[in-house]
mmCIF file of C-alpha atoms in Angstrom:
data_model
loop_
_atom_site.group_PDB
_atom_site.id
_atom_site.type_symbol
_atom_site.label_atom_id
_atom_site.label_comp_id
_atom_site.label_asym_id
_atom_site.label_seq_id
_atom_site.Cartn_x
_atom_site.Cartn_y
_atom_site.Cartn_z
ATOM 1 C CA MET A 1 -44.198 -26.894 -25.770
ATOM 2 C CA SER A 2 -42.105 -25.112 -23.158
ATOM 3 C CA ALA A 3 -41.963 -21.350 -22.796
ATOM 4 C CA VAL A 4 -38.555 -19.739 -23.214
ATOM 5 C CA ALA A 5 -37.828 -16.760 -21.016
ATOM 6 C CA GLN A 6 -36.630 -13.749 -22.927
ATOM 7 C CA ALA A 7 -34.549 -10.968 -21.522
ATOM 8 C CA PRO A 8 -36.446 -7.710 -21.359
ATOM 9 C CA THR A 9 -35.503 -5.267 -24.078
ATOM 10 C CA THR A 10 -34.862 -1.594 -23.626
ATOM 11 C CA THR A 11 -35.584 0.853 -26.347
ATOM 12 C CA LEU A 12 -34.208 4.367 -26.296
ATOM 13 C CA ALA A 13 -36.790 6.869 -27.229
ATOM 14 C CA LYS A 14 -35.956 8.815 -30.371
ATOM 15 C CA SER A 15 -35.617 12.455 -29.580
ATOM 16 C CA THR A 16 -34.548 15.514 -31.425
ATOM 17 C CA ALA A 17 -33.341 17.139 -28.177
ATOM 18 C CA VAL A 18 -29.630 17.260 -27.558
ATOM 19 C CA THR A 19 -28.619 15.636 -24.245
ATOM 20 C CA GLN A 20 -25.512 17.078 -22.679
ATOM 21 C CA GLY A 21 -23.144 14.548 -21.137
ATOM 22 C CA LEU A 22 -20.406 15.119 -18.582
ATOM 23 C CA ASP A 23 -17.920 17.823 -19.464
ATOM 24 C CA PHE A 24 -14.326 16.837 -20.266
ATOM 25 C CA PRO A 25 -11.577 18.729 -22.112
ATOM 26 C CA THR A 26 -11.446 16.720 -25.371
ATOM 27 C CA GLU A 27 -13.897 15.687 -28.027
ATOM 28 C CA THR A 28 -13.805 12.091 -26.828
ATOM 29 C CA ARG A 29 -12.159 10.155 -24.074
ATOM 30 C CA PRO A 30 -11.505 6.448 -23.726
ATOM 31 C CA HIS A 31 -13.084 4.389 -20.978
ATOM 32 C CA VAL A 32 -10.842 1.766 -19.399
ATOM 33 C CA GLU A 33 -11.911 -0.676 -16.679
ATOM 34 C CA LEU A 34 -9.143 -2.703 -15.053
ATOM 35 C CA SER A 35 -9.547 -5.599 -12.570
ATOM 36 C CA VAL A 36 -7.126 -5.353 -9.671
ATOM 37 C CA LYS A 37 -6.467 -7.539 -6.626
ATOM 38 C CA ASP A 38 -6.381 -4.682 -4.085
ATOM 39 C CA VAL A 39 -8.258 -1.544 -5.054
ATOM 40 C CA GLN A 40 -6.831 0.522 -2.124
ATOM 41 C CA ARG A 41 -3.234 -0.274 -3.139
ATOM 42 C CA SER A 42 -4.030 0.431 -6.804
ATOM 43 C CA VAL A 43 -5.604 3.753 -5.926
ATOM 44 C CA VAL A 44 -2.295 4.877 -4.393
ATOM 45 C CA PHE A 45 -0.447 3.923 -7.629
ATOM 46 C CA TYR A 46 -2.971 5.482 -10.071
ATOM 47 C CA GLN A 47 -3.305 8.646 -7.982
ATOM 48 C CA ALA A 48 0.456 9.152 -8.362
ATOM 49 C CA LEU A 49 0.362 8.172 -12.090
ATOM 50 C CA PHE A 50 -2.571 10.458 -12.954
ATOM 51 C CA ASN A 51 -1.543 13.186 -10.423
ATOM 52 C CA ARG A 52 -5.013 13.475 -9.004
ATOM 53 C CA PRO A 53 -7.280 11.594 -6.602
ATOM 54 C CA PRO A 54 -10.128 9.386 -7.753
ATOM 55 C CA VAL A 55 -13.448 11.179 -8.339
ATOM 56 C CA GLU A 56 -15.375 8.241 -6.867
ATOM 57 C CA VAL A 57 -14.507 5.443 -4.463
ATOM 58 C CA GLY A 58 -16.893 2.690 -3.334
ATOM 59 C CA GLU A 59 -16.859 -0.831 -2.060
ATOM 60 C CA GLY A 60 -14.382 -2.650 -4.311
ATOM 61 C CA PHE A 61 -14.078 0.134 -6.970
ATOM 62 C CA ALA A 62 -12.573 3.485 -7.757
ATOM 63 C CA ARG A 63 -13.020 5.866 -10.703
ATOM 64 C CA PHE A 64 -10.461 8.355 -12.013
ATOM 65 C CA ASN A 65 -11.227 11.089 -14.534
ATOM 66 C CA PRO A 66 -7.874 12.716 -15.179
ATOM 67 C CA TYR A 67 -7.796 15.560 -17.696
ATOM 68 C CA ASN A 68 -4.300 14.822 -18.945
ATOM 69 C CA PRO A 69 -4.603 12.225 -20.331
ATOM 70 C CA ALA A 70 -8.346 12.461 -20.572
ATOM 71 C CA VAL A 71 -9.729 9.027 -19.726
ATOM 72 C CA ASP A 72 -12.536 7.524 -17.695
ATOM 73 C CA PHE A 73 -10.561 4.959 -15.726
ATOM 74 C CA VAL A 74 -12.244 2.480 -13.394
ATOM 75 C CA LEU A 75 -10.628 -0.014 -11.018
ATOM 76 C CA ARG A 76 -12.702 -3.041 -9.945
ATOM 77 C CA GLU A 77 -11.441 -5.276 -7.182
ATOM 78 C CA ASP A 78 -11.258 -8.930 -8.157
ATOM 79 C CA SER A 79 -9.230 -11.445 -6.169
ATOM 80 C CA ALA A 80 -8.542 -13.339 -9.388
ATOM 81 C CA ALA A 81 -7.112 -10.323 -11.267
ATOM 82 C CA THR A 82 -3.933 -11.060 -13.201
ATOM 83 C CA ARG A 83 -1.394 -9.123 -15.180
ATOM 84 C CA ARG A 84 -2.712 -8.266 -18.684
ATOM 85 C CA ASP A 85 -1.028 -9.143 -21.933
ATOM 86 C CA GLY A 86 0.746 -6.179 -23.524
ATOM 87 C CA HIS A 87 0.961 -2.817 -21.894
ATOM 88 C CA MET A 88 -0.649 0.620 -21.531
ATOM 89 C CA GLY A 89 1.145 3.873 -22.095
ATOM 90 C CA ILE A 90 1.070 7.644 -21.824
ATOM 91 C CA GLN A 91 2.891 9.616 -24.524
ATOM 92 C CA LEU A 92 4.379 12.874 -23.284
ATOM 93 C CA LYS A 93 5.941 15.833 -24.989
ATOM 94 C CA THR A 94 9.307 16.166 -23.173
ATOM 95 C CA THR A 95 11.758 13.955 -21.410
ATOM 96 C CA ALA A 96 11.446 16.253 -18.373
ATOM 97 C CA ASP A 97 7.805 15.129 -18.157
ATOM 98 C CA ILE A 98 8.978 11.502 -17.811
ATOM 99 C CA ALA A 99 11.037 12.493 -14.757
ATOM 100 C CA ARG A 100 7.947 14.165 -13.168
ATOM 101 C CA TYR A 101 5.922 10.964 -13.645
ATOM 102 C CA LYS A 102 8.698 8.844 -12.139
ATOM 103 C CA GLN A 103 9.103 11.190 -9.132
ATOM 104 C CA ARG A 104 5.368 11.033 -8.303
ATOM 105 C CA VAL A 105 5.190 7.256 -8.566
ATOM 106 C CA GLU A 106 8.491 6.729 -6.641
ATOM 107 C CA ALA A 107 7.273 9.031 -3.857
ATOM 108 C CA LYS A 108 4.421 6.477 -3.309
ATOM 109 C CA GLY A 109 6.787 3.515 -3.130
ATOM 110 C CA PHE A 110 6.679 2.267 -6.729
ATOM 111 C CA SER A 111 9.648 2.314 -9.066
ATOM 112 C CA ALA A 112 10.509 2.359 -12.779
ATOM 113 C CA GLN A 113 11.434 -1.203 -13.759
ATOM 114 C CA LEU A 114 13.399 -0.099 -16.786
ATOM 115 C CA GLU A 115 14.438 3.161 -18.385
ATOM 116 C CA GLU A 116 15.371 3.496 -22.040
ATOM 117 C CA ALA A 117 17.058 6.390 -23.811
ATOM 118 C CA GLU A 118 16.819 6.937 -27.596
ATOM 119 C CA THR A 119 15.575 3.300 -28.016
ATOM 120 C CA ALA A 120 14.510 2.363 -31.503
ATOM 121 C CA CYS A 121 11.406 0.198 -31.244
ATOM 122 C CA CYS A 122 7.928 -0.144 -32.665
ATOM 123 C CA PHE A 123 8.179 2.371 -35.554
ATOM 124 C CA SER A 124 9.845 5.075 -33.488
ATOM 125 C CA VAL A 125 12.783 6.194 -31.428
ATOM 126 C CA ALA A 126 11.821 7.143 -27.878
ATOM 127 C CA ASN A 127 12.878 7.919 -24.309
ATOM 128 C CA LYS A 128 10.912 5.711 -21.879
ATOM 129 C CA ALA A 129 10.293 4.626 -18.340
ATOM 130 C CA TRP A 130 8.456 1.391 -17.671
ATOM 131 C CA ILE A 131 6.435 1.354 -14.437
ATOM 132 C CA ASP A 132 4.432 -1.612 -13.147
ATOM 133 C CA ASP A 133 1.206 -1.161 -11.222
ATOM 134 C CA PRO A 134 0.573 -3.314 -8.123
ATOM 135 C CA ASP A 135 -0.817 -6.150 -10.293
ATOM 136 C CA GLY A 136 2.135 -6.145 -12.699
ATOM 137 C CA ASN A 137 0.392 -4.235 -15.535
ATOM 138 C CA GLN A 138 3.096 -2.287 -17.382
ATOM 139 C CA TRP A 139 2.809 1.385 -18.149
ATOM 140 C CA GLU A 140 5.135 2.852 -20.757
ATOM 141 C CA ILE A 141 5.737 6.553 -20.031
ATOM 142 C CA PHE A 142 7.398 7.833 -23.159
ATOM 143 C CA VAL A 143 8.482 10.665 -25.441
ATOM 144 C CA VAL A 144 8.917 9.957 -29.201
ATOM 145 C CA THR A 145 12.084 11.602 -30.383
ATOM 146 C CA GLY A 146 12.122 10.198 -33.940
ATOM 147 C CA GLU A 147 9.901 8.330 -36.349
ATOM 148 C CA ALA A 148 10.677 5.307 -38.503
ATOM 149 C CA THR A 149 8.784 4.090 -41.548
ATOM 150 C CA SER A 150 9.186 0.453 -40.631
ATOM 151 C CA GLU A 151 9.173 -1.500 -37.440
ATOM 152 C CA ILE A 152 12.494 -1.464 -35.687
ATOM 153 C CA ARG A 153 13.237 -4.012 -32.974
ATOM 154 C CA CYS A 154 15.408 -2.823 -30.157
ATOM 155 C CA GLY A 155 17.072 -5.994 -29.015
ATOM 156 C CA PRO A 156 17.235 -7.913 -25.760
ATOM 157 C CA THR A 157 17.970 -4.881 -23.540
ATOM 158 C CA CYS A 158 14.566 -3.164 -24.131
ATOM 159 C CA ALA A 159 11.193 -4.000 -22.610
ATOM 160 C CA CYS A 160 9.591 -5.062 -25.921
ATOM 161 C CA GLU A 161 12.138 -7.780 -26.593
ATOM 162 C CA ALA A 162 12.184 -8.791 -22.928
ATOM 163 C CA GLY A 163 8.485 -9.663 -23.102
ATOM 164 C CA GLY A 164 7.062 -6.294 -21.988
ATOM 165 C CA CYS A 165 5.072 -5.001 -24.935
ATOM 166 C CA ASN A 166 3.587 -8.113 -26.511
#
């Protein structure tokens, strides 16, 4: 009979003490880790997108902790990184906010691939700018200007129908 190696197990001790985690401005915040081909180039893009520098940079990685939107966002360098299916987005409150995002990103040499005004799509009407990161991952920067009770498709001139928001 051969012995089978088992992975060591870790058990968290039960405690009644409350452990305080890192402070951030919301009750929860998502954690996103994204593989990128060139972490230095991606840092330039995400610093402009989030309007703040990374909080940690190391060999082949960077971590951002923006407050608005509150997210723990990690970039990991991987030469095999590819564009992801679908897209990510940041919903804003005013169309003027979209212009500020675009200006920051364009100042770093990136550009909006498509802009949409009062576009009916995906259960809402919105103003949008679509910006690609260095690996081709799409970011939808948008303001919802109206709601719809059913899914509305916007047609071939918008990003969703052109293959952007799968």
